[in-house]
Amino acid sequence: MSNKSSGTGFERDFAEYMAEKGYWAHVFQDNRNGQPFDIILAKDGNTQAGDCKVCENDVFRLSRMEPNQISAMTRWVECGNGEPWYYILLERANQVFRVPFSKLLELKRSGQKMIDDAQIIQLGELLCNDWEKWKWK
């Protein structure tokens, strides 16, 4: 399965998962120009924008932070919104984490090329501990 097709499935499934957790969830449709966010989540007056990434080897390559995403997420914050997020599925660990855009951007700008599962766990917040079990509900 390609990164794009596994990512699209994850976006859809993650939106459904978060909706079950009480969020209003919207997945943006892909277009030929590429949208800066994959998903918008809202609950209790808090709106989150973010990008969904599947990490097959539980490694997130910072090169996957695309220029249009960086500029849109930076502008999102400049407009007074909260932290944008990367929602990362660690496939081997079977877990989903929410990692702050600002932390990933800081690492990317410092020259780091990737982060492994230990760093994702340290930087992020666990959202789902048993993704496969939930996904096949």
Tab-separated table of N, CA and C in Angstrom:
chain	number	residue	atom	x	y	z
A	1	MET	N	0.848	-1.173	0.000
A	1	MET	CA	0.000	0.000	0.000
A	1	MET	C	0.893	1.236	0.000
A	2	SER	N	0.528	2.246	-0.772
A	2	SER	CA	1.332	3.460	-0.849
A	2	SER	C	1.139	4.313	0.393
A	3	ASN	N	2.111	5.211	0.637
A	3	ASN	CA	1.996	6.158	1.740
A	3	ASN	C	0.717	6.964	1.629
A	4	LYS	N	0.398	7.392	0.394
A	4	LYS	CA	-0.779	8.231	0.173
A	4	LYS	C	-2.061	7.481	0.507
A	5	SER	N	-2.194	6.231	0.045
A	5	SER	CA	-3.429	5.497	0.301
A	5	SER	C	-3.542	5.101	1.774
A	6	SER	N	-2.434	4.707	2.407
A	6	SER	CA	-2.510	4.384	3.829
A	6	SER	C	-2.788	5.647	4.638
A	7	GLY	N	-2.234	6.774	4.214
A	7	GLY	CA	-2.487	8.039	4.895
A	7	GLY	C	-3.926	8.479	4.780
A	8	THR	N	-4.520	8.320	3.593
A	8	THR	CA	-5.916	8.706	3.385
A	8	THR	C	-6.836	7.852	4.253
A	9	GLY	N	-6.555	6.564	4.341
A	9	GLY	CA	-7.344	5.698	5.214
A	9	GLY	C	-7.207	6.102	6.662
A	10	PHE	N	-5.997	6.423	7.077
A	10	PHE	CA	-5.776	6.853	8.456
A	10	PHE	C	-6.516	8.151	8.745
A	11	GLU	N	-6.478	9.114	7.831
A	11	GLU	CA	-7.200	10.378	8.023
A	11	GLU	C	-8.676	10.117	8.297
A	12	ARG	N	-9.279	9.311	7.462
A	12	ARG	CA	-10.712	9.006	7.576
A	12	ARG	C	-11.003	8.276	8.890
A	13	ASP	N	-10.217	7.243	9.190
A	13	ASP	CA	-10.425	6.475	10.416
A	13	ASP	C	-10.169	7.317	11.662
A	14	PHE	N	-9.145	8.165	11.607
A	14	PHE	CA	-8.830	9.008	12.755
A	14	PHE	C	-9.956	10.013	13.017
A	15	ALA	N	-10.517	10.579	11.958
A	15	ALA	CA	-11.641	11.510	12.122
A	15	ALA	C	-12.823	10.795	12.788
A	16	GLU	N	-13.084	9.582	12.365
A	16	GLU	CA	-14.171	8.800	12.965
A	16	GLU	C	-13.874	8.506	14.437
A	17	TYR	N	-12.637	8.144	14.728
A	17	TYR	CA	-12.231	7.879	16.106
A	17	TYR	C	-12.444	9.116	16.984
A	18	MET	N	-11.990	10.267	16.504
A	18	MET	CA	-12.127	11.488	17.294
A	18	MET	C	-13.600	11.901	17.427
A	19	ALA	N	-14.405	11.646	16.400
A	19	ALA	CA	-15.847	11.931	16.491
A	19	ALA	C	-16.473	11.089	17.597
A	20	GLU	N	-16.050	9.840	17.713
A	20	GLU	CA	-16.548	8.987	18.798
A	20	GLU	C	-16.115	9.498	20.169
A	21	LYS	N	-15.025	10.275	20.195
A	21	LYS	CA	-14.540	10.866	21.450
A	21	LYS	C	-15.194	12.225	21.728
A	22	GLY	N	-16.186	12.605	20.908
A	22	GLY	CA	-16.941	13.832	21.150
A	22	GLY	C	-16.500	15.046	20.360
A	23	TYR	N	-15.583	14.881	19.419
A	23	TYR	CA	-15.117	15.993	18.594
A	23	TYR	C	-15.957	16.117	17.334
A	24	TRP	N	-16.118	17.334	16.860
A	24	TRP	CA	-16.559	17.561	15.484
A	24	TRP	C	-15.291	17.392	14.672
A	25	ALA	N	-15.333	16.537	13.670
A	25	ALA	CA	-14.132	16.231	12.898
A	25	ALA	C	-14.420	16.369	11.412
A	26	HIS	N	-13.530	17.040	10.713
A	26	HIS	CA	-13.671	17.213	9.266
A	26	HIS	C	-12.337	16.910	8.598
A	27	VAL	N	-12.371	16.030	7.608
A	27	VAL	CA	-11.186	15.706	6.813
A	27	VAL	C	-11.287	16.482	5.513
A	28	PHE	N	-10.237	17.204	5.183
A	28	PHE	CA	-10.204	17.936	3.921
A	28	PHE	C	-9.968	16.974	2.772
A	29	GLN	N	-10.656	17.199	1.684
A	29	GLN	CA	-10.438	16.401	0.490
A	29	GLN	C	-9.120	16.812	-0.138
A	30	ASP	N	-8.384	15.839	-0.624
A	30	ASP	CA	-7.127	16.122	-1.317
A	30	ASP	C	-7.432	16.842	-2.626
A	31	ASN	N	-6.566	17.752	-2.990
A	31	ASN	CA	-6.699	18.393	-4.285
A	31	ASN	C	-5.335	18.443	-4.943
A	32	ARG	N	-5.319	18.788	-6.207
A	32	ARG	CA	-4.050	18.705	-6.942
A	32	ARG	C	-3.016	19.700	-6.452
A	33	ASN	N	-3.433	20.752	-5.769
A	33	ASN	CA	-2.486	21.726	-5.230
A	33	ASN	C	-2.010	21.365	-3.826
A	34	GLY	N	-2.676	20.431	-3.205
A	34	GLY	CA	-2.302	20.016	-1.853
A	34	GLY	C	-2.804	20.992	-0.809
A	35	GLN	N	-3.581	20.488	0.128
A	35	GLN	CA	-4.083	21.342	1.196
A	35	GLN	C	-3.076	21.359	2.340
A	36	PRO	N	-3.072	22.423	3.127
A	36	PRO	CA	-2.083	22.505	4.209
A	36	PRO	C	-2.441	21.671	5.438
A	37	PHE	N	-3.710	21.321	5.599
A	37	PHE	CA	-4.141	20.518	6.742
A	37	PHE	C	-4.902	19.306	6.219
A	38	ASP	N	-4.840	18.219	6.955
A	38	ASP	CA	-5.652	17.045	6.636
A	38	ASP	C	-6.963	17.065	7.394
A	39	ILE	N	-6.926	17.606	8.614
A	39	ILE	CA	-8.073	17.465	9.493
A	39	ILE	C	-8.244	18.699	10.380
A	40	ILE	N	-9.501	18.991	10.683
A	40	ILE	CA	-9.863	20.012	11.666
A	40	ILE	C	-10.711	19.303	12.720
A	41	LEU	N	-10.397	19.535	13.974
A	41	LEU	CA	-11.142	18.966	15.093
A	41	LEU	C	-11.624	20.106	15.981
A	42	ALA	N	-12.837	20.002	16.485
A	42	ALA	CA	-13.346	21.030	17.390
A	42	ALA	C	-14.163	20.381	18.502
A	43	LYS	N	-13.971	20.897	19.721
A	43	LYS	CA	-14.715	20.415	20.883
A	43	LYS	C	-14.606	21.462	21.978
A	44	ASP	N	-15.724	21.797	22.570
A	44	ASP	CA	-15.751	22.714	23.716
A	44	ASP	C	-15.045	24.041	23.443
A	45	GLY	N	-15.212	24.592	22.246
A	45	GLY	CA	-14.624	25.885	21.911
A	45	GLY	C	-13.151	25.830	21.542
A	46	ASN	N	-12.586	24.656	21.449
A	46	ASN	CA	-11.179	24.484	21.097
A	46	ASN	C	-11.100	23.855	19.706
A	47	THR	N	-10.451	24.555	18.778
A	47	THR	CA	-10.296	24.037	17.425
A	47	THR	C	-8.842	23.679	17.184
A	48	GLN	N	-8.641	22.490	16.635
A	48	GLN	CA	-7.303	21.994	16.325
A	48	GLN	C	-7.202	21.732	14.826
A	49	ALA	N	-6.122	22.168	14.235
A	49	ALA	CA	-5.836	21.857	12.839
A	49	ALA	C	-4.605	20.967	12.815
A	50	GLY	N	-4.567	20.046	11.882
A	50	GLY	CA	-3.391	19.200	11.844
A	50	GLY	C	-3.268	18.359	10.598
A	51	ASP	N	-2.173	17.637	10.572
A	51	ASP	CA	-1.846	16.762	9.465
A	51	ASP	C	-1.673	15.355	10.008
A	52	CYS	N	-2.202	14.370	9.287
A	52	CYS	CA	-2.113	12.968	9.695
A	52	CYS	C	-0.973	12.289	8.943
A	53	LYS	N	-0.159	11.565	9.675
A	53	LYS	CA	0.973	10.858	9.070
A	53	LYS	C	1.024	9.426	9.587
A	54	VAL	N	1.254	8.493	8.674
A	54	VAL	CA	1.446	7.092	9.021
A	54	VAL	C	2.943	6.805	8.973
A	55	CYS	N	3.468	6.228	10.043
A	55	CYS	CA	4.890	5.897	10.114
A	55	CYS	C	5.023	4.383	10.195
A	56	GLU	N	5.265	3.770	9.039
A	56	GLU	CA	5.315	2.315	8.955
A	56	GLU	C	6.433	1.720	9.795
A	57	ASN	N	7.557	2.374	9.875
A	57	ASN	CA	8.684	1.870	10.668
A	57	ASN	C	8.839	2.628	11.976
A	58	ASP	N	7.762	3.291	12.403
A	58	ASP	CA	7.746	4.065	13.646
A	58	ASP	C	8.835	5.137	13.674
A	59	VAL	N	9.106	5.689	12.489
A	59	VAL	CA	10.044	6.796	12.321
A	59	VAL	C	9.340	7.869	11.501
A	60	PHE	N	9.443	9.116	11.949
A	60	PHE	CA	8.857	10.229	11.209
A	60	PHE	C	9.982	11.065	10.617
A	61	ARG	N	10.051	11.083	9.312
A	61	ARG	CA	11.045	11.892	8.604
A	61	ARG	C	10.535	13.323	8.534
A	62	LEU	N	11.333	14.246	9.046
A	62	LEU	CA	10.916	15.649	9.103
A	62	LEU	C	10.772	16.275	7.719
A	63	SER	N	11.326	15.629	6.699
A	63	SER	CA	11.130	16.097	5.328
A	63	SER	C	9.674	15.953	4.904
A	64	ARG	N	8.888	15.183	5.643
A	64	ARG	CA	7.466	15.033	5.345
A	64	ARG	C	6.660	16.254	5.774
A	65	MET	N	7.310	17.183	6.463
A	65	MET	CA	6.677	18.473	6.769
A	65	MET	C	6.844	19.339	5.520
A	66	GLU	N	5.804	19.437	4.749
A	66	GLU	CA	5.880	20.112	3.464
A	66	GLU	C	5.857	21.635	3.635
A	67	PRO	N	6.500	22.376	2.705
A	67	PRO	CA	6.548	23.836	2.816
A	67	PRO	C	5.176	24.495	2.957
A	68	ASN	N	4.176	24.014	2.209
A	68	ASN	CA	2.845	24.619	2.325
A	68	ASN	C	2.236	24.360	3.699
A	69	GLN	N	2.543	23.224	4.304
A	69	GLN	CA	2.058	22.931	5.647
A	69	GLN	C	2.742	23.840	6.662
A	70	ILE	N	4.036	23.999	6.516
A	70	ILE	CA	4.780	24.857	7.448
A	70	ILE	C	4.265	26.288	7.388
A	71	SER	N	4.084	26.813	6.180
A	71	SER	CA	3.604	28.206	6.080
A	71	SER	C	2.173	28.337	6.592
A	72	ALA	N	1.305	27.371	6.283
A	72	ALA	CA	-0.085	27.452	6.755
A	72	ALA	C	-0.174	27.303	8.267
A	73	MET	N	0.598	26.369	8.828
A	73	MET	CA	0.561	26.171	10.277
A	73	MET	C	1.151	27.371	11.013
A	74	THR	N	2.180	27.963	10.436
A	74	THR	CA	2.765	29.179	11.027
A	74	THR	C	1.735	30.304	11.006
A	75	ARG	N	1.052	30.468	9.885
A	75	ARG	CA	0.025	31.520	9.761
A	75	ARG	C	-1.146	31.246	10.695
A	76	TRP	N	-1.523	29.985	10.857
A	76	TRP	CA	-2.592	29.587	11.775
A	76	TRP	C	-2.312	30.138	13.178
A	77	VAL	N	-1.073	29.978	13.624
A	77	VAL	CA	-0.677	30.468	14.949
A	77	VAL	C	-0.652	31.993	14.960
A	78	GLU	N	-0.111	32.610	13.916
A	78	GLU	CA	-0.048	34.077	13.834
A	78	GLU	C	-1.439	34.713	13.905
A	79	CYS	N	-2.450	33.987	13.471
A	79	CYS	CA	-3.828	34.499	13.493
A	79	CYS	C	-4.506	34.289	14.840
A	80	GLY	N	-3.751	33.839	15.819
A	80	GLY	CA	-4.286	33.716	17.171
A	80	GLY	C	-4.901	32.373	17.499
A	81	ASN	N	-4.694	31.402	16.658
A	81	ASN	CA	-5.207	30.056	16.930
A	81	ASN	C	-4.202	29.272	17.761
A	82	GLY	N	-4.643	28.148	18.264
A	82	GLY	CA	-3.777	27.307	19.083
A	82	GLY	C	-2.759	26.537	18.251
A	83	GLU	N	-2.009	25.741	18.936
A	83	GLU	CA	-0.953	24.916	18.325
A	83	GLU	C	-1.529	23.995	17.253
A	84	PRO	N	-0.952	23.980	16.058
A	84	PRO	CA	-1.303	22.937	15.082
A	84	PRO	C	-0.582	21.640	15.457
A	85	TRP	N	-1.079	20.525	14.958
A	85	TRP	CA	-0.585	19.221	15.383
A	85	TRP	C	-0.262	18.328	14.201
A	86	TYR	N	0.628	17.386	14.450
A	86	TYR	CA	0.817	16.253	13.565
A	86	TYR	C	0.271	15.049	14.335
A	87	TYR	N	-0.717	14.389	13.742
A	87	TYR	CA	-1.305	13.189	14.319
A	87	TYR	C	-0.584	12.015	13.676
A	88	ILE	N	0.213	11.323	14.463
A	88	ILE	CA	1.142	10.321	13.936
A	88	ILE	C	0.735	8.924	14.387
A	89	LEU	N	0.523	8.052	13.394
A	89	LEU	CA	0.255	6.649	13.661
A	89	LEU	C	1.570	5.889	13.592
A	90	LEU	N	1.968	5.335	14.732
A	90	LEU	CA	3.126	4.452	14.781
A	90	LEU	C	2.592	3.046	14.522
A	91	GLU	N	2.793	2.547	13.313
A	91	GLU	CA	2.173	1.271	12.938
A	91	GLU	C	2.686	0.097	13.747
A	92	ARG	N	3.976	-0.005	13.933
A	92	ARG	CA	4.503	-1.151	14.702
A	92	ARG	C	4.046	-1.092	16.156
A	93	ALA	N	4.042	0.084	16.730
A	93	ALA	CA	3.615	0.248	18.122
A	93	ALA	C	2.102	0.210	18.255
A	94	ASN	N	1.390	0.420	17.122
A	94	ASN	CA	-0.071	0.371	17.124
A	94	ASN	C	-0.671	1.494	17.968
A	95	GLN	N	-0.026	2.679	17.919
A	95	GLN	CA	-0.447	3.814	18.736
A	95	GLN	C	-0.539	5.078	17.882
A	96	VAL	N	-1.405	5.997	18.332
A	96	VAL	CA	-1.539	7.294	17.683
A	96	VAL	C	-1.150	8.366	18.694
A	97	PHE	N	-0.269	9.264	18.248
A	97	PHE	CA	0.196	10.373	19.077
A	97	PHE	C	-0.127	11.702	18.409
A	98	ARG	N	-0.328	12.699	19.235
A	98	ARG	CA	-0.491	14.081	18.789
A	98	ARG	C	0.795	14.795	19.167
A	99	VAL	N	1.517	15.296	18.141
A	99	VAL	CA	2.815	15.930	18.364
A	99	VAL	C	2.718	17.387	17.920
A	100	PRO	N	3.164	18.335	18.758
A	100	PRO	CA	3.061	19.749	18.406
A	100	PRO	C	3.916	20.119	17.190
A	101	PHE	N	3.302	20.846	16.282
A	101	PHE	CA	3.991	21.370	15.099
A	101	PHE	C	5.235	22.145	15.510
A	102	SER	N	5.131	22.996	16.533
A	102	SER	CA	6.248	23.858	16.923
A	102	SER	C	7.485	23.043	17.315
A	103	LYS	N	7.286	21.918	17.986
A	103	LYS	CA	8.423	21.069	18.396
A	103	LYS	C	9.077	20.429	17.177
A	104	LEU	N	8.254	19.945	16.248
A	104	LEU	CA	8.798	19.318	15.043
A	104	LEU	C	9.526	20.340	14.180
A	105	LEU	N	8.961	21.538	14.067
A	105	LEU	CA	9.597	22.587	13.266
A	105	LEU	C	10.937	22.992	13.872
A	106	GLU	N	10.986	23.084	15.173
A	106	GLU	CA	12.239	23.406	15.867
A	106	GLU	C	13.319	22.367	15.553
A	107	LEU	N	12.954	21.105	15.595
A	107	LEU	CA	13.908	20.038	15.284
A	107	LEU	C	14.345	20.094	13.824
A	108	LYS	N	13.395	20.334	12.935
A	108	LYS	CA	13.704	20.420	11.499
A	108	LYS	C	14.664	21.576	11.233
A	109	ARG	N	14.398	22.728	11.829
A	109	ARG	CA	15.248	23.910	11.625
A	109	ARG	C	16.635	23.733	12.228
A	110	SER	N	16.740	22.857	13.227
A	110	SER	CA	18.050	22.607	13.839
A	110	SER	C	18.877	21.617	13.013
A	111	GLY	N	18.280	21.090	11.945
A	111	GLY	CA	19.001	20.176	11.071
A	111	GLY	C	18.705	18.703	11.293
A	112	GLN	N	17.863	18.404	12.272
A	112	GLN	CA	17.516	17.002	12.502
A	112	GLN	C	16.696	16.499	11.317
A	113	LYS	N	16.915	15.273	10.914
A	113	LYS	CA	16.270	14.701	9.727
A	113	LYS	C	15.048	13.852	10.051
A	114	MET	N	15.020	13.270	11.242
A	114	MET	CA	13.922	12.374	11.605
A	114	MET	C	13.819	12.245	13.111
A	115	ILE	N	12.672	11.730	13.552
A	115	ILE	CA	12.525	11.371	14.958
A	115	ILE	C	12.004	9.937	15.014
A	116	ASP	N	12.470	9.208	16.012
A	116	ASP	CA	12.043	7.822	16.155
A	116	ASP	C	10.882	7.729	17.141
A	117	ASP	N	10.411	6.521	17.366
A	117	ASP	CA	9.248	6.325	18.226
A	117	ASP	C	9.486	6.838	19.651
A	118	ALA	N	10.693	6.677	20.172
A	118	ALA	CA	10.975	7.168	21.528
A	118	ALA	C	10.817	8.684	21.610
A	119	GLN	N	11.282	9.392	20.584
A	119	GLN	CA	11.136	10.845	20.561
A	119	GLN	C	9.682	11.255	20.358
A	120	ILE	N	8.958	10.525	19.534
A	120	ILE	CA	7.537	10.820	19.319
A	120	ILE	C	6.783	10.665	20.631
A	121	ILE	N	7.082	9.609	21.362
A	121	ILE	CA	6.444	9.378	22.662
A	121	ILE	C	6.796	10.507	23.635
A	122	GLN	N	8.062	10.934	23.624
A	122	GLN	CA	8.508	11.996	24.532
A	122	GLN	C	7.870	13.336	24.178
A	123	LEU	N	7.787	13.662	22.892
A	123	LEU	CA	7.268	14.957	22.453
A	123	LEU	C	5.751	15.021	22.409
A	124	GLY	N	5.131	13.872	22.235
A	124	GLY	CA	3.706	13.857	21.943
A	124	GLY	C	2.818	13.453	23.093
A	125	GLU	N	1.553	13.383	22.746
A	125	GLU	CA	0.511	12.960	23.679
A	125	GLU	C	-0.180	11.744	23.065
A	126	LEU	N	-0.279	10.679	23.821
A	126	LEU	CA	-0.921	9.460	23.350
A	126	LEU	C	-2.424	9.698	23.209
A	127	LEU	N	-2.961	9.427	22.019
A	127	LEU	CA	-4.396	9.555	21.785
A	127	LEU	C	-5.089	8.203	21.701
A	128	CYS	N	-4.387	7.194	21.202
A	128	CYS	CA	-4.970	5.860	21.077
A	128	CYS	C	-3.862	4.827	21.286
A	129	ASN	N	-4.088	3.918	22.223
A	129	ASN	CA	-3.061	2.949	22.587
A	129	ASN	C	-3.179	1.616	21.842
A	130	ASP	N	-4.301	1.382	21.171
A	130	ASP	CA	-4.501	0.113	20.471
A	130	ASP	C	-5.267	0.386	19.180
A	131	TRP	N	-4.581	0.995	18.221
A	131	TRP	CA	-5.219	1.476	17.003
A	131	TRP	C	-5.894	0.358	16.215
A	132	GLU	N	-5.234	-0.751	16.020
A	132	GLU	CA	-5.819	-1.840	15.223
A	132	GLU	C	-7.105	-2.366	15.853
A	133	LYS	N	-7.128	-2.491	17.142
A	133	LYS	CA	-8.341	-2.962	17.828
A	133	LYS	C	-9.480	-1.989	17.588
A	134	TRP	N	-9.203	-0.690	17.722
A	134	TRP	CA	-10.269	0.292	17.506
A	134	TRP	C	-10.685	0.316	16.040
A	135	LYS	N	-9.703	0.346	15.152
A	135	LYS	CA	-9.951	0.516	13.716
A	135	LYS	C	-10.907	-0.550	13.178
A	136	TRP	N	-10.866	-1.739	13.713
A	136	TRP	CA	-11.693	-2.826	13.175
A	136	TRP	C	-12.994	-3.001	13.931
A	137	LYS	N	-13.405	-1.999	14.686
A	137	LYS	CA	-14.695	-2.044	15.397
A	137	LYS	C	-15.835	-2.228	14.438
